Amino acid sequence: MKPTRALAIAFGALLLTWVAQAAVGYLQVGRLEPVLNEETNLTVPPVPSGLAHTGARVFASQGCLECHSLSARGPKDSADLTRGWGQRRSVARDYLFRDPAMLGTARIGPDLSNIGARMPEGDKLMQHLYDPRLLKKNSTCPTHPWLFVKKPAGPKAEPDALQVSPDGWHQLLPSYHAKALVAYLQSLNANYALPEAPLK
Amino acid sequence: MNRSRLPQGSTAALVLILGSILASLVGAGLQLLANTQLLVPSLDRLIPMAWFNYGRLAPASQFLLSYGWLGSGLLGVLLILAPRFSGIAFRYGRLLFGGALLWQLAILSGFTQILLEGSSGLIGMPQPRFVSILLILSFLVLGTGLTRGLGRSWKSGPLLPRLYLLLALLAFPLGLGSAEALLRGTVTPGSVQIITQLLWHSFHQHLWLAPLGIALIFQLLPTLTGRAATSLNLGLLAWIATALFGGWLGTVRASDGPIPSWMQSTGVVASILMAFVAIGNGLLVQNLTEGRWEEIRRTVALRFLSVGAWSYAATYILLAFLSLPWVRPVMVFTVAWPALFEVFHFLFLGCVLAGSVYALLPVGREMGWPNSSALTWHFWCTTLGAAAAASGLLLAGSFQGLALSDAGVPTSTLASYLRPFLFVVIFAQFFWLVGQIAFASVLIASLLRLFPTAAPMAVFRNPTVIRPASIGHLHG
């Protein structure tokens, strides 16, 4: 084989792979648009708030993705949906406004694509982040105490201090990163139907 | 030793190989630490620091192992090998040296960034953007050097190694460059971002790392056994198929989910075809090594390369199995995938890299290998360790997969299915690390000429031969 022919074949094969996946993928799922939810008169999926957007990066940087996926799988009677990990399967449109868009490749822990529906309360999520065993005795989800600032408790607690204290005379204040991460987790809630994915 | 007599590019190769060994030791050590945390989750309470968390250690060690250990090491041995394809010696040795240093800088900064600031969350690309840019810049220098080694006319010299090297040299900058541009350069819709991540994942594993390994196998096995690959047509077909299908294999990492289903199906078909490609290449390897068991047993480089070549076939057969339509949905989010990468990185690429270092490092350098028992330690600890770790993960993954697909199994107990196997995996990975430390010490001692006697061709000390008589004795 001549070098020029080898080069042409190799380059052609790589180009074909790229075009078929990235370009055709763009045409097929990249141009999806949000749809109008008749009940609420809002478009879905919702555009995440700036804080939630930052939270996605915190989620990535804390490595939550090493143990948690962000994709619930169908059909209706699938193990994922039966477990309550979602009301419907995750589809391409759900990821429209995600940046970075994360799918996850591991499930050491449960899927979190709908954690905002399962644990809507901000304070619960904060406690889970600080130390998951505050809520569940034997949880094996890691602690993330560096996302909180420990301050001596004054005569009255600061408004966003956690409802638990590590030792009784300190209070825990969530850092900006913790607030962003919790906003992101709360935004993970696909409680609406999409044309291609009805609720179960 | 007279430095000016060393071939150009040889210092660059040495920097890459030494950097690679260091990365393998640190990367495997951190991987061990990360897996220990899965086994003993309370460990993170001991050192409550972000960098000690599983979420940081896991991506940092993966980055070190794939970009640092394998990427750097394979580039290093190829810098020694490529001029011999064409007989064209490198020029601009200083430039290559600079490129090699830049690659190490990229690895070091990527590693510290992931550990201290966290992963980007992108599959196959945990490093920050500037690290990708450093890697591409360094690659432009090293890759241009390697391209020169391919030569202008391919009338004489080996064909298959050149073809695979060419494929890899195209795939790395194209894949990483365009993935960076799409994922962090422009506003790409999230759904396309996921496709792009899996696309780069495929390019990185199957069109960059794997072809580098195959190029080394097809160049060094014939040289060491003194045979030529028998069927060039089969080899060519396998190469074209690798170029065509390699980039599709990542899509099987998604099951259902946001990737168009035709892409997932194509990925499944491509994975199954790649198993046949690997078997085809395996037949060529079989012809190269058949009847040479005595040499394979004696010669360190040949034994590592043979294990690497067989593990190449095993990797793609396992990948095809994990992609089968009734296996994939069960195994997709389990540690069966880390098992595959254990075979792919540690048995296939790791053994090919070790064999190549043994075969190539003495080239043009007045150095040799001692006849030390550390060679035996290196071989057995790394191969048995990696094989045991892969088996442990595969078994763990199977139980995990079955538990995940049974809604009756409570969510909070899912992780407990991994625990019994993690013992085996951690022990096995420790074993691998011991073997790699043996390798590092032989290498450093040989470079420093600490051994009184050394030969350019490393051989194992007294390979144990099981004679029929001793078997009879055991049974008697």
XYZ file of C-alpha atoms in Angstrom:
676
model
C 0.000 0.000 0.000
C 1.253 3.466 -0.857
C 1.556 5.959 2.005
C -0.786 8.399 0.286
C -3.464 5.763 -0.130
C -3.071 4.646 3.497
C -3.384 8.257 4.591
C -6.530 8.726 2.508
C -8.162 5.570 3.897
C -7.315 6.381 7.516
C -8.391 9.998 7.238
C -11.567 9.037 5.382
C -12.526 6.460 8.012
C -11.971 8.904 10.879
C -13.859 11.663 9.109
C -16.754 9.334 8.346
C -16.919 8.327 12.020
C -16.965 11.953 13.126
C -19.515 13.136 10.607
C -21.829 10.181 11.211
C -21.849 10.694 14.957
C -21.277 14.369 15.715
C -22.863 15.925 12.619
C -25.764 13.516 12.142
C -26.169 13.501 15.919
C -26.443 17.277 15.821
C -29.095 17.147 13.107
C -31.020 14.493 14.968
C -30.884 15.572 18.627
C -28.930 18.866 18.665
C -31.745 20.875 17.157
C -34.427 19.685 19.547
C -36.383 22.510 21.117
C -38.093 22.863 24.472
C -41.814 22.099 24.385
C -44.716 23.965 25.985
C -46.226 22.278 29.018
C -49.975 22.889 28.637
C -50.670 22.621 32.369
C -48.150 25.144 33.608
C -47.810 27.192 30.435
C -44.013 26.984 30.839
C -41.537 25.403 28.483
C -39.817 22.164 29.434
C -37.103 21.205 30.095
C -36.670 24.396 32.127
C -33.545 26.483 31.664
C -31.494 25.981 34.864
C -30.760 28.985 37.038
C -27.274 30.464 37.083
C -26.667 28.917 40.495
C -27.719 25.454 39.295
C -25.487 25.914 36.280
C -22.513 26.525 38.569
C -23.684 23.564 40.624
C -23.280 21.244 37.639
C -19.595 22.118 37.639
C -19.344 21.509 41.371
C -21.041 18.138 40.861
C -18.407 17.285 38.255
C -15.483 18.591 40.264
C -16.469 16.713 43.438
C -16.526 13.526 41.383
C -20.129 12.585 42.215
C -20.230 11.143 38.691
C -17.726 8.452 39.666
C -20.543 6.764 41.623
C -23.825 8.275 40.401
C -25.314 8.230 36.907
C -27.674 10.908 35.586
C -29.887 8.883 33.290
C -32.994 6.881 34.183
C -33.825 4.034 31.854
C -37.204 2.837 30.620
C -39.490 1.040 29.863
C -42.332 1.643 32.337
C -41.650 -1.482 34.375
C -37.861 -1.189 34.277
C -35.912 -1.580 37.506
C -34.891 2.113 37.367
C -38.437 3.433 37.269
C -39.790 0.821 39.683
C -37.149 1.918 42.193
C -38.465 5.460 41.912
C -35.405 6.879 40.159
C -37.717 8.710 37.766
C -41.259 8.953 36.442
C -40.078 8.301 32.904
C -36.924 7.458 31.015
C -34.341 10.182 30.349
C -34.180 11.304 26.727
C -31.949 13.601 24.663
C -34.205 16.623 25.189
C -33.629 16.444 28.951
C -29.956 17.328 28.415
C -30.638 20.279 26.118
C -29.495 23.008 28.526
C -26.952 21.008 30.504
C -23.378 22.220 30.370
C -21.358 20.136 30.973
C -23.843 17.464 29.957
C -23.180 14.428 32.126
C -24.415 10.903 31.660
C -22.261 8.973 34.102
C -20.839 5.522 33.598
C -21.019 4.063 37.114
C -23.713 3.197 39.615
C -21.972 2.538 42.882
C -24.797 4.622 44.329
C -28.301 5.321 42.976
C -29.077 7.268 39.816
C -29.585 10.981 40.555
C -31.400 12.110 37.398
C -34.478 12.880 39.531
C -32.974 13.504 42.954
C -34.748 16.881 43.038
C -38.051 14.981 43.206
C -36.835 12.418 45.776
C -35.108 14.892 48.122
C -36.611 18.312 47.389
C -35.700 19.908 50.746
C -32.546 22.005 50.571
C -31.634 21.370 54.193
C -31.826 17.582 53.758
C -29.539 17.772 50.750
C -27.125 20.001 52.675
C -27.023 17.542 55.555
C -26.459 14.692 53.131
C -23.559 16.575 51.575
C -21.993 17.371 54.943
C -22.373 13.850 56.273
C -24.790 11.344 54.697
C -24.956 9.419 57.991
C -26.879 12.282 59.599
C -29.872 11.112 57.569
C -29.145 7.431 57.055
C -27.155 5.533 59.630
C -25.240 3.237 57.311
C -24.944 5.409 54.219
C -21.765 4.801 52.242
C -21.973 8.040 50.271
C -18.806 10.017 51.139
C -18.782 13.091 53.360
C -18.028 16.516 51.901
C -17.293 18.688 54.964
C -14.999 21.002 52.986
C -18.081 22.435 51.314
C -19.096 23.992 54.676
C -17.703 26.637 56.950
C -17.659 25.918 60.678
C -18.357 28.932 62.860
C -19.004 29.286 66.605
C -22.770 29.415 67.129
C -23.885 32.846 68.274
C -26.969 33.639 70.362
C -29.130 33.146 67.274
C -28.399 30.855 64.341
C -27.679 32.384 60.958
C -30.548 31.880 58.509
C -28.837 29.421 56.195
C -27.004 27.450 58.894
C -27.656 23.695 58.834
C -30.163 22.422 61.369
C -27.524 20.112 62.780
C -24.365 21.062 64.589
C -21.181 19.001 64.668
C -20.669 19.482 68.414
C -23.430 21.648 69.830
C -21.538 24.924 69.971
C -20.588 25.305 66.305
C -22.843 26.006 63.366
C -22.298 24.871 59.789
C -22.667 27.405 57.021
C -22.854 26.166 53.431
C -20.250 27.634 51.109
C -21.194 29.088 47.744
C -20.211 25.768 46.162
C -22.523 23.835 48.483
C -25.424 26.178 47.672
C -24.753 25.836 43.950
C -24.539 22.044 44.180
C -27.810 21.836 46.088
C -29.516 24.133 43.555
C -28.269 21.799 40.825
C -29.503 18.677 42.616
C -32.904 20.319 43.145
C -33.062 21.162 39.440
C -32.765 17.463 38.566
C -36.463 16.755 38.425
C -38.140 15.485 35.250
C -41.701 15.536 36.612
C -43.222 16.481 33.256
C -43.985 14.435 30.161
C -42.242 14.974 26.837
C -43.772 13.983 23.482
C -41.182 11.195 23.100
C -41.318 10.140 26.759
C -44.710 10.068 28.503
C -44.824 9.747 32.303
C -45.317 6.195 33.471
C 29.522 7.231 27.635
C 29.799 9.687 24.830
C 26.451 11.492 24.719
C 26.852 12.779 21.223
C 26.841 9.208 19.929
C 23.295 8.587 21.128
C 20.786 8.747 18.261
C 18.745 11.942 18.037
C 15.486 11.689 19.944
C 16.908 9.187 22.370
C 16.865 11.584 25.311
C 13.281 12.503 24.478
C 12.389 8.806 24.492
C 14.075 8.350 27.858
C 12.161 11.297 29.361
C 8.888 9.839 28.104
C 9.657 6.341 29.391
C 10.809 7.501 32.825
C 7.797 9.806 33.097
C 5.599 6.894 32.122
C 6.968 4.634 34.856
C 6.569 7.307 37.492
C 2.983 7.924 36.351
C 2.227 4.198 36.494
C 3.448 3.921 40.086
C 1.597 6.991 41.348
C -1.506 6.259 39.245
C -1.784 2.638 40.347
C -1.094 3.616 43.960
C -3.918 6.150 43.923
C -6.217 3.682 42.197
C -5.522 1.289 45.039
C -6.329 4.013 47.563
C -9.558 4.868 45.719
C -10.714 1.246 45.662
C -9.851 0.874 49.341
C -12.343 3.684 49.983
C -15.047 1.724 48.219
C -14.274 -1.182 50.514
C -13.998 0.932 53.686
C -16.255 3.940 53.106
C -15.446 5.428 56.526
C -11.876 6.037 55.428
C -12.810 9.500 54.124
C -13.656 10.544 57.696
C -10.031 9.886 58.600
C -8.645 12.510 56.218
C -11.503 14.924 55.495
C -9.866 16.583 52.493
C -11.346 16.973 49.027
C -8.323 15.462 47.259
C -8.512 12.290 49.355
C -12.104 11.682 48.270
C -12.973 8.817 45.900
C -14.487 11.399 43.532
C -11.048 12.976 43.101
C -8.741 9.970 43.392
C -10.594 7.914 40.781
C -10.437 10.408 37.888
C -6.912 11.566 38.817
C -5.587 8.007 38.732
C -7.408 7.253 35.470
C -5.862 10.330 33.888
C -2.379 9.407 35.104
C -2.684 5.836 33.875
C -4.058 6.521 30.410
C -2.347 9.794 29.476
C 0.720 9.515 31.691
C 1.690 5.867 31.868
C 0.404 4.492 28.541
C 0.336 7.628 26.379
C 3.767 8.783 27.419
C 5.380 5.331 27.442
C 4.059 4.221 24.058
C 5.210 7.502 22.498
C 8.621 6.978 24.110
C 9.247 3.485 22.736
C 7.917 4.506 19.329
C 10.433 7.366 19.229
C 13.146 4.722 19.445
C 11.431 2.442 16.947
C 10.138 4.755 14.210
C 13.494 5.722 12.659
C 14.068 2.021 12.071
C 10.929 1.710 9.920
C 12.393 3.928 7.261
C 16.077 4.115 8.075
C 15.668 7.894 8.332
C 17.312 9.134 11.532
C 15.605 11.916 13.487
C 16.930 15.405 13.278
C 16.158 18.184 15.712
C 16.728 16.035 18.796
C 16.431 19.123 21.028
C 12.977 19.880 19.692
C 11.832 16.348 20.426
C 13.304 16.663 23.904
C 11.270 19.848 24.385
C 8.147 18.064 23.174
C 8.741 15.228 25.633
C 9.193 17.687 28.509
C 6.013 19.496 27.508
C 4.078 16.199 27.594
C 5.339 15.569 31.139
C 4.367 19.097 32.136
C 0.877 18.489 30.758
C 0.570 15.246 32.733
C 1.805 16.852 35.936
C -0.501 19.852 35.655
C -3.485 17.733 34.598
C -2.949 15.426 37.540
C -2.593 18.161 40.147
C -5.538 20.075 38.719
C -7.834 17.047 38.868
C -6.709 16.203 42.376
C -7.003 19.765 43.735
C -9.743 21.305 41.593
C -11.636 18.234 40.418
C -12.512 16.516 37.189
C -14.342 18.235 34.344
C -16.977 15.478 34.407
C -16.440 14.774 30.699
C -15.979 11.100 29.797
C -12.366 10.418 28.775
C -11.397 14.066 29.263
C -11.181 14.805 32.993
C -8.367 17.318 32.485
C -8.895 21.080 32.194
C -8.752 22.690 28.799
C -5.253 24.127 29.023
C -3.894 20.648 29.674
C -5.470 19.369 26.453
C -3.851 22.282 24.648
C -0.454 21.423 26.164
C -0.935 17.786 25.126
C -1.795 18.770 21.560
C 1.158 21.184 21.338
C 3.542 18.541 22.602
C 2.000 16.007 20.253
C 2.563 18.298 17.277
C 6.302 18.059 17.942
C 6.473 14.367 18.845
C 3.943 13.310 16.193
C 5.762 15.214 13.454
C 8.956 13.434 14.479
C 7.208 10.070 14.361
C 5.681 10.855 10.955
C 9.179 11.420 9.582
C 10.074 7.978 10.854
C 7.289 6.485 8.744
C 9.239 7.477 5.632
C 8.060 8.739 2.269
C 8.193 5.507 0.326
C 6.939 2.329 1.911
C 8.438 -0.018 -0.676
C 10.735 -1.616 1.865
C 10.317 -2.181 5.563
C 7.284 -3.212 7.562
C 3.785 -2.244 6.430
C 1.337 -3.152 9.201
C 3.149 -1.299 12.014
C 3.335 1.791 9.857
C -0.366 1.619 9.031
C -1.390 1.381 12.685
C 1.025 4.132 13.687
C -0.348 6.370 10.947
C -3.910 5.754 12.146
C -2.995 6.616 15.724
C -1.072 9.732 14.706
C -4.140 11.036 12.897
C -6.689 10.020 15.514
C -5.128 11.737 18.545
C -4.989 15.356 17.366
C -8.200 15.090 15.324
C -10.126 13.497 18.148
C -8.866 15.575 21.061
C -8.826 18.831 19.082
C -12.371 18.554 17.830
C -13.737 17.209 21.114
C -12.178 20.183 22.950
C -13.597 22.590 20.388
C -17.091 21.123 20.596
C -17.221 20.549 24.346
C -15.493 23.618 25.710
C -14.975 25.936 22.768
C -18.530 26.594 21.618
C -22.042 26.286 22.937
C -22.932 22.753 21.946
C -26.365 21.439 22.952
C -26.099 19.042 25.889
C -27.423 16.067 23.953
C -24.656 16.450 21.353
C -22.090 16.937 24.130
C -22.753 13.414 25.359
C -22.298 11.963 21.860
C -19.056 13.930 21.517
C -17.702 12.674 24.844
C -18.310 9.065 23.859
C -16.803 9.746 20.442
C -13.582 11.054 21.996
C -13.610 8.142 24.431
C -13.637 5.761 21.423
C -10.922 7.678 19.592
C -8.741 7.785 22.684
C -8.993 4.092 23.520
C -9.495 2.330 20.207
C -7.955 4.608 17.597
C -5.056 6.069 19.573
C -3.864 3.772 22.376
C -4.818 0.406 20.820
C -3.221 1.067 17.386
C 0.004 2.190 19.099
C 0.055 -1.136 20.910
C -0.741 -3.115 17.760
C 1.990 -1.274 15.811
C 4.528 -2.365 18.440
C 3.270 -5.966 18.402
C 3.514 -6.246 14.617
C 6.944 -4.657 14.536
C 8.627 -6.358 17.465
C 7.176 -9.890 17.392
C 8.538 -10.635 13.877
C 11.901 -9.107 14.805
C 12.171 -11.189 17.958
C 10.911 -14.470 16.490
C 12.538 -14.006 13.105
C 9.306 -14.654 11.231
C 7.244 -12.465 8.916
C 3.478 -11.966 9.168
C 1.988 -14.568 6.845
C -1.180 -13.073 5.431
C -0.799 -9.448 4.542
C -4.335 -9.322 3.158
C -5.837 -10.392 6.451
C -3.694 -7.797 8.204
C -4.812 -5.054 5.814
C -8.458 -5.976 6.196
C -8.128 -5.886 9.975
C -6.494 -2.454 9.798
C -9.221 -0.978 7.599
C -11.893 -2.468 9.862
C -10.178 -0.981 12.942
C -10.129 2.448 11.306
C -13.799 2.160 10.338
C -15.302 0.680 13.511
C -12.963 1.828 16.288
C -14.685 5.195 16.641
C -18.099 3.631 17.263
C -17.304 1.540 20.280
C -17.979 4.260 22.873
C -21.695 4.443 22.098
C -22.247 1.104 23.847
C -21.427 2.843 27.145
C -24.908 4.377 26.988
C -27.914 2.126 27.220
C -31.282 3.633 26.396
C -30.706 7.249 27.471
C -30.020 10.282 25.324
C -27.993 8.768 22.450
C -30.018 8.041 19.289
C -30.815 4.349 19.252
C -29.380 3.738 15.768
C -26.013 4.934 17.082
C -26.193 2.521 19.979
C -27.091 -0.334 17.611
C -24.216 0.584 15.303
C -21.934 0.544 18.342
C -23.116 -2.952 19.229
C -22.513 -4.202 15.670
C -19.098 -2.491 15.582
C -18.110 -4.082 18.908
C -18.996 -7.537 17.654
C -17.132 -6.963 14.374
C -14.092 -5.729 16.309
C -13.962 -9.077 18.096
C -13.554 -10.734 14.699
C -10.908 -8.175 13.757
C -9.023 -9.004 16.937
C -9.317 -12.718 16.235
C -7.976 -12.092 12.707
C -4.987 -10.235 14.095
C -4.684 -12.973 16.715
C -4.259 -15.524 13.910
C -1.382 -13.484 12.516
C 0.194 -13.360 15.972
C -0.337 -17.094 16.326
C 1.672 -17.655 13.137
C 4.433 -15.422 14.422
C 4.805 -17.165 17.748
C 3.838 -20.765 17.026
C 6.510 -23.264 17.996
C 8.630 -20.593 19.682
C 7.567 -21.393 23.232
C 11.117 -21.915 24.433
C 12.139 -18.396 23.337
C 8.920 -16.936 24.708
C 9.661 -18.554 28.032
C 13.247 -17.340 28.093
C 13.158 -13.870 26.575
C 11.575 -11.190 28.724
C 10.564 -8.869 25.878
C 9.050 -11.668 23.830
C 7.076 -13.065 26.728
C 5.591 -9.666 27.630
C 4.748 -8.945 23.997
C 3.054 -12.321 23.553
C 0.925 -11.820 26.657
C 0.118 -8.330 25.377
C -0.886 -9.646 21.975
C -3.202 -12.295 23.446
C -4.713 -9.764 25.796
C -5.437 -7.525 22.817
C -7.675 -10.261 21.422
C -9.152 -10.884 24.888
C -9.992 -7.171 25.267
C -12.107 -7.040 22.157
C -13.787 -10.374 22.813
C -14.765 -9.118 26.274
C -15.952 -5.821 24.784
C -18.129 -7.710 22.293
C -19.552 -9.779 25.151
C -20.382 -6.691 27.235
C -22.067 -5.154 24.179
C -24.336 -8.094 23.382
C -27.938 -6.853 23.328
C -28.970 -8.933 26.341
C -25.799 -8.311 28.359
C -25.330 -4.582 27.813
C -28.443 -3.288 29.638
C -27.486 -5.341 32.711
C -23.764 -4.509 32.779
C -23.671 -0.947 31.469
C -23.271 0.956 34.758
C -21.297 -1.729 36.590
C -17.647 -2.348 37.380
C -17.580 -4.871 34.520
C -16.371 -1.895 32.470
C -13.438 -1.149 34.741
C -12.723 -4.902 34.375
C -12.526 -4.441 30.623
C -10.154 -1.518 31.057
C -8.042 -3.546 33.449
C -7.522 -6.084 30.636
C -7.117 -3.380 28.016
C -4.723 -1.088 29.895
C -2.844 -3.416 32.218
C -2.665 -6.674 30.255
C -2.711 -5.559 26.623
C -1.085 -2.127 26.546
C 0.890 -2.461 29.780
C 2.534 -5.730 28.710
C 3.223 -4.455 25.186
C 4.799 -1.351 26.688
C 6.945 -3.341 29.122
C 8.057 -5.751 26.387
C 8.912 -2.837 24.115
C 10.963 -1.096 26.787
C 12.949 -4.309 27.354
C 13.472 -4.748 23.610
C 14.109 -1.154 22.583
C 15.672 0.834 25.385
C 19.182 -0.619 24.838
C 19.046 0.373 21.125
C 21.855 2.803 20.416
C 22.575 3.087 24.137
C 25.429 1.191 25.696
C 23.244 -0.443 28.281
C 21.848 -3.875 28.944
C 19.627 -5.789 31.319
C 20.891 -7.852 34.248
C 19.938 -11.462 34.688
C 18.052 -10.606 37.858
C 15.131 -12.260 39.615
C 13.425 -8.852 39.571
C 12.539 -9.611 35.937
C 10.602 -12.668 37.059
C 8.884 -10.619 39.759
C 7.966 -7.998 37.219
C 6.410 -10.523 34.873
C 4.441 -12.632 37.309
C 3.253 -9.881 39.637
C 2.014 -7.599 36.874
C 0.341 -10.235 34.720
C -1.199 -12.294 37.527
C -2.135 -9.137 39.442
C -3.900 -7.566 36.467
C -5.632 -10.821 35.526
C -6.884 -11.344 39.088
C -8.056 -7.735 39.364
C -9.929 -8.012 36.055
C -11.587 -11.288 37.099
C -12.583 -9.845 40.468
C -14.098 -6.758 38.864
C -15.915 -8.815 36.255
C -17.491 -11.040 38.895
C -18.333 -8.028 41.043
C -19.849 -6.321 38.000
C -22.017 -9.325 37.239
C -23.520 -9.371 40.723
C -23.859 -5.595 40.710
C -25.605 -5.714 37.319
C -28.049 -8.384 38.400
C -28.795 -6.445 41.595
C -29.295 -3.191 39.667
C -31.757 -4.794 37.284
C -33.811 -6.325 40.092
C -36.026 -3.631 41.578
C -36.571 -5.843 44.609
C -32.988 -5.261 45.775
C -32.987 -2.179 48.054
C -30.954 0.727 46.690
C -28.939 1.134 49.862
C -27.538 -2.407 49.592
C -26.371 -2.073 45.986
C -22.799 -1.179 46.902
C -22.540 -4.105 49.319
C -22.572 -6.553 46.389
C -19.167 -5.254 45.385
C -17.502 -5.633 48.739
C -16.413 -9.295 48.806
C -14.787 -8.942 45.383
C -13.122 -5.660 46.214
C -10.862 -7.567 48.613
C -9.542 -9.603 45.695
C -9.253 -6.558 43.441
C -7.320 -4.507 45.981
C -4.967 -7.363 46.770
C -4.441 -8.002 43.043
C -3.782 -4.337 42.288
C -1.273 -4.250 45.112
C 0.400 -7.274 43.556
C 0.600 -5.450 40.235
C 2.181 -2.479 41.954
C 4.866 -4.737 43.473
C 5.684 -6.040 39.977
C 5.880 -2.526 38.587
C 8.200 -1.455 41.410
C 10.461 -4.396 40.486
C 10.424 -3.141 36.888
C 11.209 0.429 37.911
C 14.140 -0.689 40.041
C 15.655 -2.879 37.306
C 15.241 -0.071 34.833
C 16.847 2.587 36.999
C 19.674 0.260 38.049
C 20.329 -0.706 34.424
C 20.375 2.900 33.274
C 22.843 3.710 36.029
C 24.846 0.575 35.158
C 24.730 -0.759 38.683
C 24.864 -4.384 37.564
C 28.262 -6.004 36.960
C 27.003 -8.020 33.991
C 24.263 -7.072 31.606
C 23.122 -8.081 28.131
C 21.087 -6.107 25.577
C 18.528 -8.920 25.465
C 16.876 -9.498 28.846
C 16.345 -13.158 29.734
C 14.596 -14.703 32.724
C 16.721 -16.405 35.320
C 16.398 -20.236 35.182
C 12.913 -20.501 33.748
C 11.361 -23.362 35.692
C 10.935 -26.271 33.380
C 8.423 -28.826 34.538
C 9.885 -32.142 33.435
C 7.666 -35.196 33.056
C 9.711 -36.817 35.798
C 8.883 -34.120 38.326
C 5.206 -34.342 37.416
C 5.415 -38.083 38.011
C 7.075 -37.346 41.289
C 4.201 -35.077 42.322
C 1.677 -37.728 41.507
C 3.720 -40.538 42.959
